[in-house]
Coordinates of C-alpha atoms and ligand atoms in Angstrom, one line a residue:
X1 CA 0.0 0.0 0.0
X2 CA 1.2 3.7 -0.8
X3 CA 1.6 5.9 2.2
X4 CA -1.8 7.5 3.3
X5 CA -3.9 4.8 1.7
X6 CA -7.8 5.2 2.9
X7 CA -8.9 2.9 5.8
X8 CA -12.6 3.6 6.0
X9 CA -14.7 2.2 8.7
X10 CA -18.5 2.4 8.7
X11 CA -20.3 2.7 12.0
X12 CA -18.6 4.2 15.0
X13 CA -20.3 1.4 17.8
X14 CA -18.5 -0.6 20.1
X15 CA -16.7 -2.6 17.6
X16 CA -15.9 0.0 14.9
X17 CA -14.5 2.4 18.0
X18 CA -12.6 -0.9 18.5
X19 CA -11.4 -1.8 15.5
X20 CA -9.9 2.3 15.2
X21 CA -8.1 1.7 18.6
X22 CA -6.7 -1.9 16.8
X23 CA -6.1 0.2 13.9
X24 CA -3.4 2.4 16.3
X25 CA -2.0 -0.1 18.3
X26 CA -0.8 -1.5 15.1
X27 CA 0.2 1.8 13.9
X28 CA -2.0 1.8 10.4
X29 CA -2.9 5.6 11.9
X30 CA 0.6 6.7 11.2
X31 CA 0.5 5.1 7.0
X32 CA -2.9 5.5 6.3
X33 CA -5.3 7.9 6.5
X34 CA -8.4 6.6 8.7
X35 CA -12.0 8.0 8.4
X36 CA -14.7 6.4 10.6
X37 CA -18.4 7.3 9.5
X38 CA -21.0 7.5 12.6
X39 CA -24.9 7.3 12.1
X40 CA -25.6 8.3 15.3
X41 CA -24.8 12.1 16.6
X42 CA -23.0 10.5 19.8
X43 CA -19.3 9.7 20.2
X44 CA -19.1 5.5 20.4
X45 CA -20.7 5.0 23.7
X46 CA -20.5 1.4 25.9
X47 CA -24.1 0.3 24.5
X48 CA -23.5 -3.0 26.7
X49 CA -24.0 -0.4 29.8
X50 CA -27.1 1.5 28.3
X51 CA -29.5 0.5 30.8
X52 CA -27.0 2.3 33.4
X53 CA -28.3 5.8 31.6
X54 CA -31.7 4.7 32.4
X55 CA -30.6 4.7 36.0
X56 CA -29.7 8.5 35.7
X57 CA -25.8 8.1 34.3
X58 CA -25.0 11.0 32.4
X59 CA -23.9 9.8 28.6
X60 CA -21.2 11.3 28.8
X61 CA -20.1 8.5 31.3
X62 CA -20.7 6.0 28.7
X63 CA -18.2 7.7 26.1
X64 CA -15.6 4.8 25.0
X65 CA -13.3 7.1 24.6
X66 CA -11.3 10.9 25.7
X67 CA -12.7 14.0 23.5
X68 CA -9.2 14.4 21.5
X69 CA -9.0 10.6 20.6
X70 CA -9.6 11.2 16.5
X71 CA -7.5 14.5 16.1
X72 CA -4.7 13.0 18.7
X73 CA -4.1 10.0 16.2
X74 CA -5.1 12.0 12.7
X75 CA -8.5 10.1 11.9
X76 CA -11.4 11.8 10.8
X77 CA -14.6 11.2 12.4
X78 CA -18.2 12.3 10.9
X79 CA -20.3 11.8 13.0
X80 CA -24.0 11.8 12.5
X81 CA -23.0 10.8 8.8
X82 CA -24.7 7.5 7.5
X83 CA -23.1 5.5 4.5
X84 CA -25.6 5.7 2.5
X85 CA -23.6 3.8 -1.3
X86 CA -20.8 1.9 -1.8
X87 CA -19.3 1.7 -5.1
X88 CA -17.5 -1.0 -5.6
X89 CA -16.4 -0.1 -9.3
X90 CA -14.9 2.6 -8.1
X91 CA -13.9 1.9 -4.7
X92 CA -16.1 5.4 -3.0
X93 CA -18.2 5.3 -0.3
X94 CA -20.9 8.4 0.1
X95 CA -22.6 9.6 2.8
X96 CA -24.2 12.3 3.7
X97 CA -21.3 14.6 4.3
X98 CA -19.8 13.7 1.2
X99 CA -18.3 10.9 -0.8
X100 CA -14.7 9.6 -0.4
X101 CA -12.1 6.7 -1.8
X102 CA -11.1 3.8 -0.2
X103 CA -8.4 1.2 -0.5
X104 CA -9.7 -0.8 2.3
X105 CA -13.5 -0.8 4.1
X106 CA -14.5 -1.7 7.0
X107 CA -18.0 -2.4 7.5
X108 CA -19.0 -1.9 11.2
X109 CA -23.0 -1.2 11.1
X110 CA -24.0 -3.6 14.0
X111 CA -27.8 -4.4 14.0
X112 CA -31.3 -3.0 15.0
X113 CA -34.1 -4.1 16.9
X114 CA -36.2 -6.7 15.3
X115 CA -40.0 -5.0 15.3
X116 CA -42.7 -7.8 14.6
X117 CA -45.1 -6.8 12.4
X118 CA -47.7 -6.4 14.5
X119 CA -50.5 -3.9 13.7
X120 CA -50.4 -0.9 15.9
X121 CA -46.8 -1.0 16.7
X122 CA -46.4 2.8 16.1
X123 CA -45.6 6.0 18.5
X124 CA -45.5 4.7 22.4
X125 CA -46.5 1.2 21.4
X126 CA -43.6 0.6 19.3
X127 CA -40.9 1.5 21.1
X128 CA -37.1 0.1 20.9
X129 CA -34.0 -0.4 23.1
X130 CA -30.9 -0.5 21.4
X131 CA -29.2 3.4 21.3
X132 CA -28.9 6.6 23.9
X133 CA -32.3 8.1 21.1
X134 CA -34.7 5.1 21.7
X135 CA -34.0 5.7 25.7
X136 CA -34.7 8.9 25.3
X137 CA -38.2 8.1 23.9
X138 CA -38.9 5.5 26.2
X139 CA -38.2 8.0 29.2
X140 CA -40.7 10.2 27.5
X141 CA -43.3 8.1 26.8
X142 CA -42.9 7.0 30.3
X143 CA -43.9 10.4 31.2
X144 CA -47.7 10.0 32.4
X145 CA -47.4 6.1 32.3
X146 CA -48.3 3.7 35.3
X147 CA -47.8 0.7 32.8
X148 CA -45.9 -0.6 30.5
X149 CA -44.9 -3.5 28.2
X150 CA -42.2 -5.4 27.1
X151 CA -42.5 -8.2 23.4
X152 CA -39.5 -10.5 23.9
X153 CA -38.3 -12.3 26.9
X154 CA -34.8 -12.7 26.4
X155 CA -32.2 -11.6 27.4
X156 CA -32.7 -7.9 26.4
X157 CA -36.8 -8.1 26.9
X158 CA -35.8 -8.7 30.6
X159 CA -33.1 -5.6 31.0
X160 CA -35.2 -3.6 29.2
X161 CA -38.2 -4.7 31.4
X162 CA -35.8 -3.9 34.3
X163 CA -35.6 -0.2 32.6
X164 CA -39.2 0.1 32.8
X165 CA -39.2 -0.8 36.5
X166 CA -36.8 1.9 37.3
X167 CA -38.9 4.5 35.4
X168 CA -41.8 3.7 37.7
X169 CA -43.8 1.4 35.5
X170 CA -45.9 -2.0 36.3
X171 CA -44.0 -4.0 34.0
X172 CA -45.5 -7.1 32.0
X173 CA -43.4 -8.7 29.5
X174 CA -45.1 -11.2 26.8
X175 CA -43.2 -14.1 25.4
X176 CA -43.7 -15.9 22.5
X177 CA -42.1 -19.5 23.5
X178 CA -42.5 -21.5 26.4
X179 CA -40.2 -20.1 29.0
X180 CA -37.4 -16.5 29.3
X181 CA -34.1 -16.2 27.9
X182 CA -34.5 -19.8 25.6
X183 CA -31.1 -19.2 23.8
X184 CA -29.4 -19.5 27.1
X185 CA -31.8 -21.6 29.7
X186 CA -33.2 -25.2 29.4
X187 CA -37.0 -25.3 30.0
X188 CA -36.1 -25.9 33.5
X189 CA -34.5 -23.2 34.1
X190 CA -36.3 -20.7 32.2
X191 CA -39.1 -21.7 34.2
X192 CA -36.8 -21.4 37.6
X193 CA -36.2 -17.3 36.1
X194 CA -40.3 -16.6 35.3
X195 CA -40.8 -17.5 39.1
X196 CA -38.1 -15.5 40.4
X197 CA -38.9 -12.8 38.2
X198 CA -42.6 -12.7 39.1
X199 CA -41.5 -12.4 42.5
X200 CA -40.2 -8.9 41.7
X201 CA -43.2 -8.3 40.7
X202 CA -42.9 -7.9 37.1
X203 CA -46.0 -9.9 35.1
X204 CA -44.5 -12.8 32.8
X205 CA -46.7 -14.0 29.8
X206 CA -45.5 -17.5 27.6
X207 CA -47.0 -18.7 25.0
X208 CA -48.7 -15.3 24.2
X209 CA -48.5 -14.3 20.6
X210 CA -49.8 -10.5 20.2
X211 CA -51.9 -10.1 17.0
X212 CA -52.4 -6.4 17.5
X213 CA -52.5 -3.2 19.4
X214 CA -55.6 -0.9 19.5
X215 CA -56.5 2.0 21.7
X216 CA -57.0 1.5 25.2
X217 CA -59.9 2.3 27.4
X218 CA -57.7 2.4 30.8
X219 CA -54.5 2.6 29.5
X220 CA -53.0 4.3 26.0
X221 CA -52.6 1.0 24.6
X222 CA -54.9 -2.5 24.3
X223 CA -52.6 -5.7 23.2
X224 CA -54.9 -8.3 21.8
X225 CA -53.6 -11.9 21.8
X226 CA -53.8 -15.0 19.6
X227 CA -56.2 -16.3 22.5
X228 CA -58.0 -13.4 22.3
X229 CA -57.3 -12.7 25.9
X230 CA -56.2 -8.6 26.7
X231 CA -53.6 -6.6 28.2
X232 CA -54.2 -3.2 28.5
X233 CA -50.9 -1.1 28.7
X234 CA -49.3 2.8 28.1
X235 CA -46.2 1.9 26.6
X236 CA -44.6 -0.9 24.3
X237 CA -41.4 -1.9 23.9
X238 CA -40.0 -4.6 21.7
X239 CA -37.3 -6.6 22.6
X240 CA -37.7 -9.4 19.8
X241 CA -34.1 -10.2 18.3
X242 CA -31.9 -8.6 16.4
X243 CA -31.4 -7.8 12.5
X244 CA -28.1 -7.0 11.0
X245 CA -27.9 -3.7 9.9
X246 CA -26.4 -5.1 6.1
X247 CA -28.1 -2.5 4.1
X248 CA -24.7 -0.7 2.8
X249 CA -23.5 -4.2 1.6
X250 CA -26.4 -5.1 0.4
X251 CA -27.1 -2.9 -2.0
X252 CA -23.9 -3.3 -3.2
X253 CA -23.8 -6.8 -4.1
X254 CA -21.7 -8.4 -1.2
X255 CA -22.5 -12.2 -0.6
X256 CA -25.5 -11.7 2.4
X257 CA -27.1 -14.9 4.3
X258 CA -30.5 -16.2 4.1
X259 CA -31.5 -14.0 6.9
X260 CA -29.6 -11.6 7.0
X261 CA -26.0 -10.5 7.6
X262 CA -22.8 -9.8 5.5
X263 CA -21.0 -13.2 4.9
X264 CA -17.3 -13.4 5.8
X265 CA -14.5 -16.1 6.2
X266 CA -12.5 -16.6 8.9
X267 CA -10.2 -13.3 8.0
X268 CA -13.9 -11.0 8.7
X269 CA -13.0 -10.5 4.6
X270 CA -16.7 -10.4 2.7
X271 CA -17.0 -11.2 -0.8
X272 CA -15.1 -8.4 -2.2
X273 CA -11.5 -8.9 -0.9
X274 CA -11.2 -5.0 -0.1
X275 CA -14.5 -5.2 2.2
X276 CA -14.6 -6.3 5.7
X277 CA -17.4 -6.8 8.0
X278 CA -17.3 -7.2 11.6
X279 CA -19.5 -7.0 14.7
X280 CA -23.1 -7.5 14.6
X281 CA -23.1 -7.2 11.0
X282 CA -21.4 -9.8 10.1
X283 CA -22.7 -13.6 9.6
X284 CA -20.3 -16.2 10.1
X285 CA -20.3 -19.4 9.2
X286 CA -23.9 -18.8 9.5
X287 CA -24.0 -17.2 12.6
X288 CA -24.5 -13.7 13.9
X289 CA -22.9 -13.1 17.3
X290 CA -25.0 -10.9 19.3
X291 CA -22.1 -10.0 21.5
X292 CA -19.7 -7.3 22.0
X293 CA -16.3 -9.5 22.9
X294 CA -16.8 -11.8 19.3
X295 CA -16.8 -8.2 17.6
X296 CA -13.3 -7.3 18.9
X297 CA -12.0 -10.5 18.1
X298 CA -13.2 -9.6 14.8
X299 CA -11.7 -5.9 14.6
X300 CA -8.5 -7.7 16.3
X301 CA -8.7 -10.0 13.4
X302 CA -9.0 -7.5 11.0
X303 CA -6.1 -5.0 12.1
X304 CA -3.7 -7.3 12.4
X305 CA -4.2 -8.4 8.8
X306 CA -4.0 -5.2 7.5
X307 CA -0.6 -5.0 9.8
X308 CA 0.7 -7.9 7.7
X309 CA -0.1 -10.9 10.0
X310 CA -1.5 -12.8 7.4
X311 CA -2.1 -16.0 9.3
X312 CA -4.7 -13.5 11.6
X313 CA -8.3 -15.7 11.9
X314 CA -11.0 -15.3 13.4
X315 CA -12.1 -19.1 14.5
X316 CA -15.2 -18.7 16.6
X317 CA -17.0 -17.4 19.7
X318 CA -17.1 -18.2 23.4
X319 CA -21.2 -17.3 24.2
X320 CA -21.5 -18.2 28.0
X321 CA -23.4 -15.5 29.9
X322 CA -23.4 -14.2 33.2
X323 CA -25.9 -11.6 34.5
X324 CA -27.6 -10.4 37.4
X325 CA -30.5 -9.1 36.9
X326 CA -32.4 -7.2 39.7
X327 CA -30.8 -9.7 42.2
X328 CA -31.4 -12.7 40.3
X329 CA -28.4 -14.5 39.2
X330 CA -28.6 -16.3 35.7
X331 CA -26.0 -18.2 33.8
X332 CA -25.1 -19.9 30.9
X333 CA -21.9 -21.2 30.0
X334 CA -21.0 -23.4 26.4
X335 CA -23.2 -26.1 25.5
X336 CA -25.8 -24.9 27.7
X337 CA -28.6 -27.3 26.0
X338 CA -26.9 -30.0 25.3
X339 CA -26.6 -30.4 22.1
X340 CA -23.3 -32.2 21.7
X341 CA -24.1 -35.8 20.5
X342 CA -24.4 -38.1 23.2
X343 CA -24.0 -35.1 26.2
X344 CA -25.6 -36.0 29.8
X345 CA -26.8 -33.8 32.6
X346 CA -26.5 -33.3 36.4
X347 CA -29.6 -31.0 37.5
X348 CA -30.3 -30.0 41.0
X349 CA -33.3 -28.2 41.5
X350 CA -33.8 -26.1 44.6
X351 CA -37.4 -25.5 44.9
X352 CA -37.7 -23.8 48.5
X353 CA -35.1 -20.8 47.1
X354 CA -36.2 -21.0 43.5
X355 CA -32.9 -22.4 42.2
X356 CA -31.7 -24.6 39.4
X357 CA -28.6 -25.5 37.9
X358 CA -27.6 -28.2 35.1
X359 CA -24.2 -29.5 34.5
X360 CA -23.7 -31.1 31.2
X361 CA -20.7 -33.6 30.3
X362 CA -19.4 -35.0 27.1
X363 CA -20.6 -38.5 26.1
X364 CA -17.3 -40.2 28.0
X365 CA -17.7 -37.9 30.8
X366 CA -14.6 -36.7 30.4
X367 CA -15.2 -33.1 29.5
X368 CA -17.6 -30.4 31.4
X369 CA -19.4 -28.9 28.0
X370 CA -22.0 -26.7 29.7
X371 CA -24.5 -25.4 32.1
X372 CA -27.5 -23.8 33.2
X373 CA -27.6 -21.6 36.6
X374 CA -30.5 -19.7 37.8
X375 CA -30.3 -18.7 41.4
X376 CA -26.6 -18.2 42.3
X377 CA -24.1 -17.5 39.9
X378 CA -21.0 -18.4 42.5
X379 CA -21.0 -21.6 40.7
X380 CA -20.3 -19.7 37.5
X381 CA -16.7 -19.0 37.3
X382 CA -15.4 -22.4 38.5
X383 CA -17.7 -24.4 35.8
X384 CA -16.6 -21.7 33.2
X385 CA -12.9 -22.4 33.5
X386 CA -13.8 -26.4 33.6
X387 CA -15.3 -26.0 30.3
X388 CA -12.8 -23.2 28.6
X389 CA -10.0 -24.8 29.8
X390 CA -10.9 -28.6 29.1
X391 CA -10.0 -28.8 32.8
X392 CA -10.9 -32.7 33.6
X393 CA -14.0 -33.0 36.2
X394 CA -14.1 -34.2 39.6
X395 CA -15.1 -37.9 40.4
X396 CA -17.9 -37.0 40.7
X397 CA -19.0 -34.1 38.5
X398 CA -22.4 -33.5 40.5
X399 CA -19.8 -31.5 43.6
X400 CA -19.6 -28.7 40.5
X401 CA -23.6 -28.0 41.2
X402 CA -24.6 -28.7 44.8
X403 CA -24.7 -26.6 47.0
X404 CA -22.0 -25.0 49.1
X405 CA -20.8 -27.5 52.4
X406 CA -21.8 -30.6 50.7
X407 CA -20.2 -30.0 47.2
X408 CA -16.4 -29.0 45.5
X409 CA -14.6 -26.4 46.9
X410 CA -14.3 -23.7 44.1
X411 CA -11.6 -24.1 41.7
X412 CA -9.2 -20.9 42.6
X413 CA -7.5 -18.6 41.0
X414 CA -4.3 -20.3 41.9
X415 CA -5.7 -23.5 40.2
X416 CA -5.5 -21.8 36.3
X417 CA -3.3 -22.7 33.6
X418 CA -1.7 -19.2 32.1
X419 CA -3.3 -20.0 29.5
X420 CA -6.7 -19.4 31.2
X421 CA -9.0 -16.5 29.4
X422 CA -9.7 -14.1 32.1
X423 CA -10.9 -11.6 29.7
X424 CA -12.7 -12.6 26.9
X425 CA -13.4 -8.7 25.4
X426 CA -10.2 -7.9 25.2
X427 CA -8.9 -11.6 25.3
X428 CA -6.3 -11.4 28.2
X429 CA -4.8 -14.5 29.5
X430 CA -4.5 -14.7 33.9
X431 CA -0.2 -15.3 31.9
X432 CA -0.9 -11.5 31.0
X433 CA -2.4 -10.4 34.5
X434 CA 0.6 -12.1 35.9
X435 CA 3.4 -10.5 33.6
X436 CA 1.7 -7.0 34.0
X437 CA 1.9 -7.7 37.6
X438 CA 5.7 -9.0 37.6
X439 CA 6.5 -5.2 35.9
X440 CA 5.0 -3.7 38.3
X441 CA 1.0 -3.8 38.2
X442 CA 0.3 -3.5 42.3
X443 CA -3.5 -2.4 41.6
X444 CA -7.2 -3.2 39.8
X445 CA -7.2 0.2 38.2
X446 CA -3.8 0.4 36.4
X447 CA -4.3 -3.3 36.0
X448 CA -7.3 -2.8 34.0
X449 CA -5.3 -0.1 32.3
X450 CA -2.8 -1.5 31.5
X451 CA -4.3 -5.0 30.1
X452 CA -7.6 -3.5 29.0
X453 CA -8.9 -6.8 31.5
X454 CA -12.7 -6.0 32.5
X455 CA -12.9 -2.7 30.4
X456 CA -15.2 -4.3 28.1
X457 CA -18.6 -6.2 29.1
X458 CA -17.2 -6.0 32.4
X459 CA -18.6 -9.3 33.4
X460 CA -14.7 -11.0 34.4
X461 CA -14.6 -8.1 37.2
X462 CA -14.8 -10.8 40.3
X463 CA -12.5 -13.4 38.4
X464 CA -9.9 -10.7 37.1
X465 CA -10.2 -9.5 41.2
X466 CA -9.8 -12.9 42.4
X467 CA -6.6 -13.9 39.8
X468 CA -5.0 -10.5 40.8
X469 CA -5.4 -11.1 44.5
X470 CA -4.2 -14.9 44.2
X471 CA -1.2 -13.6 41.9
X472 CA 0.1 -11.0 44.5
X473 CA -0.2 -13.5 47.0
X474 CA 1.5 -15.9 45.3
X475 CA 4.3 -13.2 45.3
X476 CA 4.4 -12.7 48.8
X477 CA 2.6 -9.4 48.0
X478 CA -0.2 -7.4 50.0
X479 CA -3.3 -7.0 48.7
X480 CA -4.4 -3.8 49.0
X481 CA -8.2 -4.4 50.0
X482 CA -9.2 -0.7 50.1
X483 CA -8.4 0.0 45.9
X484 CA -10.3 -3.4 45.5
X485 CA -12.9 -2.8 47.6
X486 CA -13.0 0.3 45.6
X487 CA -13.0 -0.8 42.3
X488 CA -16.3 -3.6 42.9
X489 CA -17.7 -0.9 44.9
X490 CA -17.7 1.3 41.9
X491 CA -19.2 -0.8 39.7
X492 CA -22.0 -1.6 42.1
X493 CA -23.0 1.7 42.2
X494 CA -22.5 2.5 38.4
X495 CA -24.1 -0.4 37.5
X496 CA -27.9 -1.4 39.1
X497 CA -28.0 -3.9 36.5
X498 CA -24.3 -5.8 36.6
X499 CA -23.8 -7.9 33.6
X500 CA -21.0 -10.4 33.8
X501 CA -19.4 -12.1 31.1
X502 CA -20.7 -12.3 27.7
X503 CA -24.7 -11.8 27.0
X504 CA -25.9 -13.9 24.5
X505 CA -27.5 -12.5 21.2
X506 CA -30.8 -11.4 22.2
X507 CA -32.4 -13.1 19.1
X508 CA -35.4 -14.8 20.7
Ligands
FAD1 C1 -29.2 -2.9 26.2 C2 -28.1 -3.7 25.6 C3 -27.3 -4.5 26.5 C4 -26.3 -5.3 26.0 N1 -25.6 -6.1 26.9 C5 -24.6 -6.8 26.4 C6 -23.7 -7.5 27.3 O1 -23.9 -7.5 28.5 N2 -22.7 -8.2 26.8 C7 -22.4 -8.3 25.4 O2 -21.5 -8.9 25.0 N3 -23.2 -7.6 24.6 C8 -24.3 -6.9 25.0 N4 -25.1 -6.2 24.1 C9 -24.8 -6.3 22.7 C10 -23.6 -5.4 22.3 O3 -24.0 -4.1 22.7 C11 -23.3 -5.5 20.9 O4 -22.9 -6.8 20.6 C12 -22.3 -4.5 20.4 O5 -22.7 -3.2 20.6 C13 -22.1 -4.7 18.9 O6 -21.3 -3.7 18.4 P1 -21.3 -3.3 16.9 O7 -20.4 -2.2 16.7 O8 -21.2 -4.4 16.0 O9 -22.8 -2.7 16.7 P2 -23.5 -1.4 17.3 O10 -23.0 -1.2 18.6 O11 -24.9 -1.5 17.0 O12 -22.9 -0.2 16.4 C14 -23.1 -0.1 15.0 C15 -23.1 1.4 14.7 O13 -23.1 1.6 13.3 C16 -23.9 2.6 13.0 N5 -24.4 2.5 11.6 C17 -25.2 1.6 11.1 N6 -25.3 1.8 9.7 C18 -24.6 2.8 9.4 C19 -24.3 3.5 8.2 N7 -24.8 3.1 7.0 N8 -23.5 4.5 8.2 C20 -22.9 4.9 9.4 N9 -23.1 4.3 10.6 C21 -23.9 3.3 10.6 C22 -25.1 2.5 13.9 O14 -25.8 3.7 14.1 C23 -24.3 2.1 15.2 O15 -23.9 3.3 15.9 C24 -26.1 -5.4 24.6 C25 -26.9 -4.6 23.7 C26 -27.9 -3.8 24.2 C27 -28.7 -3.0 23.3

């Protein structure tokens, strides 16, 4: 490439800010000359923390990044600018602030809410919750409101059912299937979560298929169901899966799934050699990873190809979950269903407290491949490692999911290979906590700065605390409980709604 070749990436969200910083570390900023093109009007903003600005956080605090990032490294950011054509003939993209070469594109465009549709699904009863805008609207339609209503009982039905609760509301949320959060829970367990979450008082709905929304006589809103049966409601919100946002590459003739999505091979590389597409947008060997930390493996990917690591793949996606949602503790880690071949389970259900947890094992029993946890996540980062790190079980694997006193002692920090994945965002190894710490790392924050560990989702924050503490330790090193204290205390407080791990794609 000629010095001050175009790097153009399109959509400025998590994993296009990403993929810029990637760009940098590599040092592409200082040969090539880097636009990034932003739909929105907002700097990139942690959209896995969104719900925190429900809870009063100023946006600001959600900013990825410091105001001079852009000029300080020479790339030019438009921002409220949306791609609008791609010409592939001539290698231009145009948007609405004008129309530029490129030598390589980067196609970053995420994906949008998934609106059934169902008739009536306009103004307050069809509202979404995916950017800072649709908050926005949701706080204002909230205005006035004593009810409201979330479509979708995933994953992101439930945390935006959780905003609605904040903002005042009753809170119902319909789902279509037979029990919450199906990509991650078993039956089981799903049905474990409706109990726990109608115990908040929130009002769950299965097997309730709307078929429209009309005025209502008590309420703004009446939701009619397949059974004929009512809900009357002032607000709607749907939370129904997501759509990739492929509408640049579609229209320009790049390979697109089935359902959606911009194909790419295991370099992110679509099927035009000089287009890339990562994040959200892109479908992968036929899948579209609704998570943040896949999408920086991707921009990772990516920027190190265009650094000249030509062996650079992108091979797959971890999608175990961790989240705690209004107190209740849900988890889901690898093969959560089952679904390998042959696969058996250890359940125990705990029906006094409302728990339930499935461990699932390879064929031979020699592997841990999954499992369900509703109730108490403290189970959650032993079984992870088991499963991550092909870690071979206990005699008797059951230990793994009973409770405390009568089953395994957790597996401690102490216990990891180097090679354990502490930090799946930003892919950091407990090998790199411990070499950050041997030059000189003595605490969380410049820990986290230093390895980027936990400055993504944010979910590793108790295993990242618990390899640091057992590293200095090992060392013969104090741990410094009041920066630690400090640092969960933080996020506590930031975050009513603490997410842990990866979420799952919130298609269901
Ligand atoms: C409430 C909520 C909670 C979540 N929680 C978690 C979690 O706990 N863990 C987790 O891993 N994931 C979570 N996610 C998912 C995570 O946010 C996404 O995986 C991540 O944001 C994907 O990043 P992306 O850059 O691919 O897409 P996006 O963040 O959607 O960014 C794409 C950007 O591209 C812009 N764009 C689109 N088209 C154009 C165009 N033509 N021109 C210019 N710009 C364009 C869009 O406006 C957008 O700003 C959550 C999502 C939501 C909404």
């Amino acid at each position: 490439m000629t010095i001050k070749d175009n790097i153009i990436i399109v959509g400025n969200g998590m994993v296009g800010h990403y993929c810029a910083e990637q760009l940098i570390m590599h040092g592409l900023h200082e040969t090539h000359q880097i636009h990034v093109f932003g739909e929105e009007r907002h700097h990139a903003y942690d959209r896995v923390h969104l719900t925190d600005y429900m809870s009063g956080q100023d946006a600001l605090a959600l900013r990825l990044h410091q105001d001079d990032f852009h000029t300080s490294h020479g790339i030019t950011l438009h921002l409220n600018s949306r791609v609008t054509d791609i010409d592939r003939a001539q290698k231009t993209i145009t948007a609405e602030d004008g129309c530029l070469p490129y030598n390589t594109l980067i196609l970053a465009t995420g994906s949008r809410p998934f609106v059934p549709p169902v008739p009536g699904n306009t103004g307050t009863a069809g509202l979404v919750y995916r950017t800072l805008e649709d908050l926005d609207l949701i706080r204002a339609a909230a205005e006035g409101a004593r009810h409201g209503t979330v479509i979708g009982g995933g994953l992101l039905g439930l945390e935006a059912a959780n905003a609605l609760k904040v903002l005042g509301l009753d809170v119902s949320v319909i789902q279509l299937g037979s029990h919450l959060m199906p990509a991650q829970l078993d039956e089981e367990g799903g049905r474990a979560l409706k109990h726990r979450i109608e115990a908040l008082g929130i009002d769950v709905r299965v097997l309730h298929v709307t078929k429209e929304i009309v005025a209502g006589t008590a309420h703004r809103h009446k939701l009619v169901f397949a059974d004929v049966t009512t809900l009357e409601t002032d607000m709607v919100v749907f939370s129904a899966g997501i759509q990739p946002q492929d509408m640049p590459g579609r229209a320009c003739g790049l390979e697109i799934g089935p359902r959606g999505g911009i194909v790419v091979d295991n370099q992110c590389r679509t099927s035009d050699p000089d287009i890339f597409a990562i994040g959200e947008c892109a479908l992968w060997e036929g899948q579209i990873f609704g998570l943040v930390a896949p999408g920086y493996t991707m921009a990772r990917t990516v920027a190190a190809l265009l650094a000249g690591e030509a062996d650079a793949a992108f091979t797959g996606a971890d999608m175990s979950t961790k989240l705690k949602l209004q107190g209740v503790d849900v988890g889901s880690i690898g093969d959560a269903h089952g679904q390998e071949p042959g696969s058996t389970s250890y359940r125990f259900i705990g029906e006094a407290e409302g728990s339930y947890r499935r461990l699932v094992l390879s064929a031979d029993g020699t592997r841990v491949t999954g499992a369900v946890l509703v109730g108490d996540n403290s189970y959650y980062d032993t079984i992870f490692q088991y499963v991550q790190n092909g870690i071979a079980p206990p005699a008797d694997p059951a230990v793994l999911i009973l409770p405390r006193g009568e089953g395994a002692e957790l597996l401690g920090a102490d216990a990891l290979p180097d090679t354990a994945t502490i930090c799946s965002c930003h892919n950091v190894t407990k090998g790199a906590i411990s070499t950050a710490i041997e030059q000189g790392c003595t605490d969380l924050a410049t820990l986290k700065a230093d390895t980027k560990a936990s400055t993504g989702c944010g979910g590793c924050s108790g295993l990242l605390k618990s390899v640091f503490e057992a590293e200095l330790t090992a060392r013969g090193m104090t741990v410094d409980k009041s920066l630690c204290e400090h640092f969960s205390y933080t996020r506590q407080k930031l975050y009513s709604l603490v997410r842990v791990h990866n979420l799952r794609s919130f298609e269901d």
